[in-house]
Amino acid sequence: MAEKKKTNRPLQGMFSAVPRRYDIINRLFTLRLDERWRRMAAEKILEGGPAAALDICAGTGDLALALDALARGVTAVFGADFSMPMLAEARRKADRAGSAARFVAADAGELPFRDGAFGAVGIAFGFRNLTYRNPGRERYLAEVMRVLAPGGRFVIVESSQPRSRVVRALAHLYVRAAVSLVGGLISGERGAYRYLAHSAVNFPGPDDVAALLRGAGFGRVEYRRLMLGAAAIHVAYR
Ligand SMILES: C[S@@+](CC[C@H](N)C(=O)[O-])C[C@H]1O[C@@H](n2cnc3c(N)ncnc32)[C@H](O)[C@@H]1O
């Protein structure tokens, strides 16, 4: 599994600038709910005991680490990300936890795995990056389909849009104030956190995400709203 060379994409540079404080800021802004949501996604990914599972846009590795801890050796767990600093942090955390999860440098649109290699693919808080105003989104979804075995599942945990207008307005206010302003100040990366807040506020609701997945060729798509719809877990079957 060859490590890929760095490319110069803007998102890659942005995420490479934030790994040290990324986890702390995540916990702070979601009041640690991000950990519970990743665990719920991990349980969905592991349903049926796939032989291998892949976490794409793995970042500092939290979903892959949760998967490996829950899988107890039944499922081989891989994490892929194109940011070397994020991956370095993921590997440090895996070493510290004694985790068997393996991390590879890869663009989600060009995964170094054979067709049908995985019974499940997961993504935590990275789907927005791959699909929100991203001209490559069809390629990313096609690549997930390619590495999924027939009948395999794609599990997405991502911020979403609350159904109630009042809750949505409050959630957007919180995201703009906390994520954009405070996140930018704590991390020193204002541009990165402004982008994260902007994409969260403008990201489509769960029905549109389900339609996007069906349009990419997935069969059945289910979703569950979390915390009044502030986030959602989608499961799309190949
Ligand atoms: C918001 S972070 C989420 C990280 C992690 N999954 C989590 O749960 O905290 C998004 C991650 O996606 C990665 N990423 C964005 N676009 C990517 C792409 N095209 N290929 C691979 N990784 C990508 C970034 O480097 C970053 O680590």
Coordinates of C-alpha atoms and ligand atoms in Angstrom, one line a residue, residues 9 11-16 18 22-23 26-27 34 38 55-64 80-84 86-87 93 105-111 122-130 134 139-140 157-158 195-196, ligand 1:
R9 CA -5.4 21.1 -2.7
L11 CA -8.6 21.6 1.9
Q12 CA -5.5 19.5 2.4
G13 CA -3.5 22.6 3.5
M14 CA -6.3 23.7 5.7
F15 CA -6.6 20.5 7.6
S16 CA -2.9 20.0 7.8
V18 CA -5.1 22.2 12.6
Y22 CA -8.6 19.8 16.4
D23 CA -9.6 17.1 18.9
N26 CA -14.3 19.2 18.6
R27 CA -15.0 18.0 22.1
D34 CA -19.0 13.9 18.8
R38 CA -18.9 8.3 16.3
D55 CA -12.7 5.0 7.7
I56 CA -12.2 7.7 5.0
C57 CA -11.3 11.3 5.9
A58 CA -10.1 9.7 9.1
G59 CA -8.4 12.8 10.4
T60 CA -6.9 12.2 13.8
G61 CA -8.4 8.7 13.7
D62 CA -11.2 8.7 16.3
L63 CA -13.7 6.7 14.2
A64 CA -11.1 4.1 13.2
A80 CA -7.3 7.0 5.2
D81 CA -6.7 10.7 5.0
F82 CA -4.7 13.0 2.7
S83 CA -3.3 15.2 5.5
M84 CA 0.0 13.9 6.7
M86 CA -3.6 14.5 10.8
L87 CA -2.4 11.0 10.0
K93 CA -3.1 7.9 19.2
A105 CA -2.2 8.5 3.2
A106 CA -4.7 8.7 0.4
D107 CA -7.1 11.0 -1.3
A108 CA -10.7 9.8 -0.9
G109 CA -11.1 9.9 -4.7
E110 CA -8.2 7.5 -5.3
L111 CA -8.1 4.9 -2.6
G122 CA -17.4 5.0 7.3
I123 CA -16.9 8.7 7.4
A124 CA -17.2 11.0 10.4
F125 CA -17.5 14.8 9.8
G126 CA -15.7 14.6 6.5
F127 CA -18.7 14.0 4.1
R128 CA -19.3 17.8 4.0
N129 CA -15.8 18.3 2.8
L130 CA -16.2 15.8 0.0
N134 CA -17.0 20.1 -4.2
R139 CA -15.7 10.8 -8.0
Y140 CA -15.6 10.4 -4.2
V157 CA -22.0 10.8 10.5
E158 CA -22.2 14.5 9.8
Y195 CA -15.0 27.3 6.2
L196 CA -16.1 24.6 8.6
Ligands
LIG1 C1 -13.4 17.6 9.7 S1 -12.1 16.5 9.6 C2 -12.8 15.0 10.2 C3 -11.8 14.1 10.8 C4 -12.3 12.8 11.5 N1 -13.0 11.9 10.6 C5 -13.1 13.1 12.7 O1 -14.1 12.4 12.9 O2 -12.8 14.0 13.5 C6 -12.1 16.1 7.8 C7 -10.9 15.3 7.4 O3 -11.0 15.0 6.1 C8 -9.8 15.0 5.4 N2 -10.1 15.2 4.0 C9 -10.8 16.1 3.4 N3 -10.9 15.9 2.0 C10 -10.2 14.8 1.8 C11 -9.9 14.0 0.6 N4 -10.3 14.4 -0.6 N5 -9.2 12.9 0.7 C12 -8.8 12.5 2.0 N6 -9.0 13.1 3.1 C13 -9.7 14.3 3.0 C14 -9.1 16.2 6.0 O4 -7.7 16.1 5.9 C15 -9.5 16.0 7.5 O5 -8.6 15.3 8.2

